[in-house]
Short mmCIF file of C-alpha atoms in Angstrom, two decimals:
data_model
loop_
_atom_site.label_atom_id
_atom_site.label_comp_id
_atom_site.label_asym_id
_atom_site.label_seq_id
_atom_site.Cartn_x
_atom_site.Cartn_y
_atom_site.Cartn_z
CA MET A 1 140.65 -108.35 38.65
CA ASN A 2 140.10 -109.37 35.00
CA THR A 3 136.99 -107.68 33.62
CA LYS A 4 136.92 -109.58 30.32
CA GLU A 5 134.83 -112.71 29.76
CA PRO A 6 137.01 -115.79 30.27
CA VAL A 7 137.75 -118.07 27.32
CA ILE A 8 137.49 -121.07 29.68
CA THR A 9 135.47 -121.25 32.91
CA ILE A 10 135.68 -124.46 34.94
CA LYS A 11 133.58 -124.98 38.08
CA ASN A 12 133.59 -128.00 40.37
CA ILE A 13 134.79 -130.50 37.75
CA ASN A 14 135.11 -134.11 38.91
CA HIS A 15 136.19 -136.93 36.58
CA TYR A 16 136.31 -140.70 36.93
CA TYR A 17 137.80 -143.64 35.03
CA GLY A 18 136.41 -147.15 35.07
CA LYS A 19 133.09 -148.52 36.26
CA GLY A 20 131.65 -150.25 39.28
CA ALA A 21 134.28 -151.52 41.73
CA LEU A 22 137.04 -150.32 39.37
CA ARG A 23 135.76 -146.74 39.27
CA LYS A 24 138.50 -144.33 40.29
CA GLN A 25 138.28 -140.56 40.70
CA ILE A 26 140.94 -138.73 38.67
CA LEU A 27 139.95 -135.05 39.09
CA PHE A 28 138.60 -133.49 42.29
CA ASN A 29 136.58 -130.26 42.35
CA ILE A 30 138.62 -128.34 39.76
CA ASN A 31 137.96 -124.60 39.45
CA LEU A 32 139.85 -122.54 36.85
CA GLU A 33 139.42 -119.54 34.54
CA ILE A 34 141.61 -118.66 31.55
CA TYR A 35 141.41 -115.32 29.72
CA ALA A 36 142.20 -114.11 26.20
CA GLY A 37 145.91 -113.46 25.61
CA GLU A 38 146.85 -115.20 28.85
CA ILE A 39 149.54 -117.89 29.00
CA VAL A 40 148.85 -120.41 31.77
CA ILE A 41 151.39 -123.13 32.46
CA MET A 42 150.21 -126.27 34.24
CA THR A 43 152.76 -128.35 36.11
CA GLY A 44 152.63 -131.39 38.34
CA PRO A 45 153.90 -134.97 38.57
CA SER A 46 152.94 -137.63 36.05
CA GLY A 47 149.54 -139.11 36.85
CA SER A 48 148.30 -135.94 38.59
CA GLY A 49 145.43 -135.43 36.10
CA LYS A 50 146.95 -132.72 33.85
CA THR A 51 146.35 -134.52 30.55
CA THR A 52 142.83 -135.56 31.60
CA LEU A 53 141.96 -131.93 32.35
CA LEU A 54 143.50 -130.81 29.06
CA SER A 55 141.41 -133.39 27.15
CA LEU A 56 138.20 -132.16 28.84
CA ILE A 57 138.97 -128.54 27.99
CA GLY A 58 139.78 -129.56 24.43
CA GLY A 59 136.46 -131.35 23.98
CA LEU A 60 138.25 -134.68 23.53
CA ARG A 61 136.40 -136.17 26.51
CA SER A 62 132.90 -135.48 27.79
CA VAL A 63 132.42 -133.62 31.07
CA GLN A 64 130.99 -136.00 33.71
CA GLU A 65 130.39 -133.67 36.67
CA GLY A 66 130.56 -129.92 37.08
CA SER A 67 130.57 -127.06 34.58
CA LEU A 68 133.04 -126.34 31.77
CA LYS A 69 132.30 -123.33 29.57
CA PHE A 70 134.25 -122.53 26.42
CA LEU A 71 133.55 -119.03 25.03
CA GLY A 72 130.50 -118.92 27.31
CA LYS A 73 129.02 -122.18 25.95
CA GLU A 74 128.44 -125.03 28.43
CA LEU A 75 130.18 -128.29 27.46
CA TYR A 76 128.60 -130.39 30.22
CA GLY A 77 125.95 -132.42 28.45
CA ALA A 78 127.17 -131.24 25.02
CA SER A 79 126.50 -133.50 22.03
CA GLN A 80 129.33 -134.92 19.94
CA THR A 81 128.46 -132.38 17.23
CA GLN A 82 128.84 -129.53 19.74
CA LEU A 83 132.17 -130.95 20.94
CA VAL A 84 133.44 -131.16 17.34
CA TYR A 85 132.40 -127.52 16.82
CA SER A 86 134.38 -126.52 19.95
CA ARG A 87 137.42 -128.52 18.85
CA ARG A 88 137.52 -126.60 15.57
CA LYS A 89 138.02 -123.37 17.54
CA ILE A 90 141.04 -124.76 19.45
CA GLY A 91 144.66 -125.12 18.32
CA TYR A 92 146.58 -128.17 19.57
CA ILE A 93 150.34 -128.57 19.98
CA PHE A 94 151.72 -131.89 21.22
CA GLN A 95 155.11 -133.29 22.22
CA ALA A 96 155.20 -135.16 18.90
CA HIS A 97 154.64 -132.55 16.21
CA ASN A 98 152.27 -134.91 14.30
CA LEU A 99 153.19 -133.54 10.88
CA LEU A 100 152.39 -135.46 7.72
CA GLY A 101 155.74 -136.45 6.19
CA PHE A 102 154.49 -136.46 2.61
CA LEU A 103 153.36 -132.80 2.83
CA THR A 104 155.58 -129.72 2.81
CA ALA A 105 155.65 -127.26 5.71
CA ARG A 106 153.13 -125.05 3.90
CA GLN A 107 150.83 -127.94 3.05
CA ASN A 108 150.81 -129.13 6.69
CA VAL A 109 149.68 -125.67 7.83
CA GLN A 110 147.33 -125.21 4.88
CA MET A 111 145.37 -128.32 5.87
CA ALA A 112 144.27 -126.56 9.07
CA VAL A 113 143.13 -123.48 7.13
CA GLU A 114 141.14 -125.58 4.67
CA LEU A 115 138.98 -127.01 7.47
CA ASN A 116 137.10 -123.76 6.95
CA GLN A 117 135.44 -124.39 3.61
CA ARG A 118 134.71 -120.69 3.13
CA VAL A 119 138.41 -119.95 2.61
CA SER A 120 139.63 -120.19 -0.99
CA GLN A 121 142.74 -122.23 -1.80
CA SER A 122 144.71 -119.11 -2.76
CA ALA A 123 143.76 -117.44 0.54
CA ALA A 124 144.70 -120.62 2.44
CA ILE A 125 148.14 -120.67 0.78
CA LYS A 126 148.67 -116.99 1.58
CA LYS A 127 147.66 -117.43 5.25
CA SER A 128 149.88 -120.50 5.62
CA GLU A 129 152.92 -118.80 4.14
CA ALA A 130 152.40 -115.70 6.30
CA MET A 131 152.13 -117.84 9.44
CA LEU A 132 155.28 -119.81 8.60
CA SER A 133 157.08 -116.49 8.10
CA ALA A 134 155.81 -115.36 11.51
CA VAL A 135 157.43 -118.41 13.16
CA GLY A 136 160.71 -117.79 11.33
CA LEU A 137 160.37 -120.39 8.58
CA ALA A 138 160.02 -118.18 5.49
CA GLU A 139 162.99 -119.99 3.92
CA ARG A 140 161.61 -123.45 4.71
CA ILE A 141 158.05 -123.21 3.34
CA ASN A 142 158.55 -125.92 0.71
CA TYR A 143 160.67 -128.27 2.82
CA TYR A 144 159.39 -131.68 3.90
CA PRO A 145 159.52 -132.56 7.63
CA ASP A 146 162.33 -135.11 7.13
CA ASN A 147 164.60 -132.27 5.99
CA LEU A 148 163.95 -130.12 9.06
CA SER A 149 165.26 -130.12 12.64
CA GLY A 150 163.10 -130.95 15.66
CA GLY A 151 162.78 -127.27 16.54
CA GLN A 152 161.75 -126.37 13.00
CA LYS A 153 159.12 -129.14 12.95
CA GLN A 154 157.69 -127.84 16.22
CA ARG A 155 157.54 -124.34 14.69
CA ILE A 156 155.39 -125.79 11.89
CA ALA A 157 153.14 -127.35 14.54
CA ILE A 158 152.83 -123.94 16.21
CA ALA A 159 152.03 -122.30 12.87
CA ARG A 160 149.37 -124.94 12.21
CA ALA A 161 147.83 -124.44 15.68
CA LEU A 162 147.74 -120.63 15.40
CA VAL A 163 147.03 -120.06 11.69
CA ASN A 164 143.26 -119.75 12.19
CA GLN A 165 143.75 -117.36 15.14
CA PRO A 166 141.91 -119.64 17.57
CA PRO A 167 140.74 -118.20 20.89
CA LEU A 168 142.50 -121.08 22.69
CA VAL A 169 145.63 -123.20 22.16
CA LEU A 170 146.31 -126.31 24.22
CA ALA A 171 149.95 -127.45 24.33
CA ASP A 172 150.98 -130.76 25.91
CA GLU A 173 154.74 -130.97 26.64
CA PRO A 174 155.67 -129.00 23.47
CA THR A 175 159.36 -128.77 24.42
CA ALA A 176 159.91 -132.29 25.77
CA ALA A 177 161.70 -133.59 22.66
CA LEU A 178 163.75 -130.43 22.08
CA ASP A 179 167.12 -129.22 23.30
CA LYS A 180 167.27 -126.20 25.61
CA GLN A 181 167.66 -123.50 22.91
CA SER A 182 165.06 -124.96 20.53
CA GLY A 183 162.60 -125.34 23.43
CA ARG A 184 163.16 -121.74 24.47
CA ASP A 185 162.70 -120.55 20.88
CA VAL A 186 159.38 -122.33 20.31
CA VAL A 187 157.79 -121.15 23.57
CA GLU A 188 158.90 -117.56 22.91
CA ILE A 189 157.22 -117.77 19.49
CA MET A 190 154.06 -119.04 21.19
CA GLN A 191 154.28 -116.22 23.74
CA HIS A 192 154.76 -113.55 21.08
CA LEU A 193 151.90 -114.79 18.88
CA ALA A 194 149.53 -115.27 21.83
CA LYS A 195 149.98 -111.65 22.84
CA GLU A 196 149.67 -110.46 19.23
CA GLN A 197 146.52 -112.49 18.45
CA GLY A 198 144.91 -112.42 21.91
CA THR A 199 144.94 -116.23 22.01
CA ALA A 200 144.76 -117.93 25.42
CA ILE A 201 147.37 -120.68 25.83
CA LEU A 202 147.24 -123.52 28.35
CA LEU A 203 150.57 -125.31 28.33
CA VAL A 204 151.30 -128.52 30.26
CA THR A 205 155.00 -129.04 30.95
CA HIS A 206 157.63 -130.64 33.17
CA ASP A 207 160.21 -128.22 31.72
CA ASN A 208 161.16 -125.79 34.49
CA ARG A 209 163.31 -123.79 32.05
CA ILE A 210 160.25 -122.26 30.35
CA LEU A 211 158.13 -121.31 33.39
CA ASP A 212 159.10 -117.63 33.05
CA ILE A 213 156.95 -117.17 29.92
CA ALA A 214 153.76 -117.82 31.91
CA ASP A 215 151.37 -115.15 33.15
CA ARG A 216 150.07 -117.71 35.65
CA ILE A 217 151.27 -121.06 36.91
CA VAL A 218 148.83 -123.71 38.11
CA GLU A 219 149.94 -126.91 39.79
CA MET A 220 148.13 -130.22 39.98
CA GLU A 221 148.75 -133.05 42.39
CA ASP A 222 146.69 -136.22 42.87
CA GLY A 223 143.81 -134.77 40.83
CA LEU A 224 143.66 -131.53 42.82
CA LEU A 225 144.53 -128.00 41.71
CA THR A 226 146.97 -127.17 44.49
CA ARG A 227 148.20 -123.77 43.28
CA ASP A 228 146.99 -121.02 40.96
CA ALA A 229 149.27 -118.00 41.14
CA GLN A 230 150.34 -115.03 39.05
CA ASN A 231 153.87 -115.42 37.70
CA THR A 232 155.67 -112.15 38.45
CA PRO A 233 159.10 -112.55 36.80
CA ASN A 234 157.71 -112.55 33.26
CA LYS A 235 157.40 -108.96 32.16
CA ASN A 236 160.05 -109.00 29.43
CA LYS A 237 159.15 -108.36 25.84
CA VAL A 238 160.20 -111.19 23.55
CA SER A 239 161.49 -111.11 20.02
CA ILE A 240 161.09 -113.93 17.55
CA PRO A 241 164.39 -115.81 17.23
CA ALA A 242 165.93 -116.62 13.86
CA SER A 243 164.95 -120.01 12.53
CA ASP A 244 168.16 -121.49 11.18
CA HIS A 245 169.73 -124.38 13.07
CA ASN A 246 166.90 -124.55 15.66
#
């Protein structure tokens, strides 16, 4: 159905923890493809293997069995240098926003831009400020995290993850620490920017209130991918909500 090359192609992935008698299989024969601009939400009970799969896709763990291709490049058997190179092309958003408290909103985002040494400082500042404006924080650029709400901090984390226009963003429970409205706001920002930039987003969540933003929903249980289905209700266009008080 999708004629484009997938951003992520996973074939027959198995994964184990421990050694010898303690060796335990965590993932069983996982097959999955994710395309540019697509938002895939992954659900499932705790301990079902979601975070392990996310860490393999993100190059944070090495592939043990099977094939995992990111932008057409095989990560099975990849060196640490190759994994680092892949990680630099991925944006990460976590439940804890992981901002540095001694840096302003702009400086937190700017750090991600400056990983690319070819970008000048003035260009990095400009990109960071534009991205913070895109997530509704134009008035909060010079604020420190301690002076911002949970929703605003998570917006900074989204800006940081998306500022380099990565082909892939991995989000692990990004709304877990937020109230209903703030959670809705941050995922709608992610949805809007993914469609605008063509970024693929894989989002792990237990939050049933945000499932409607997904193009596809995949479910994991006991290390197995038990469902991979198109999500039909989500055809509404979203607008970026105002930032204040979120």
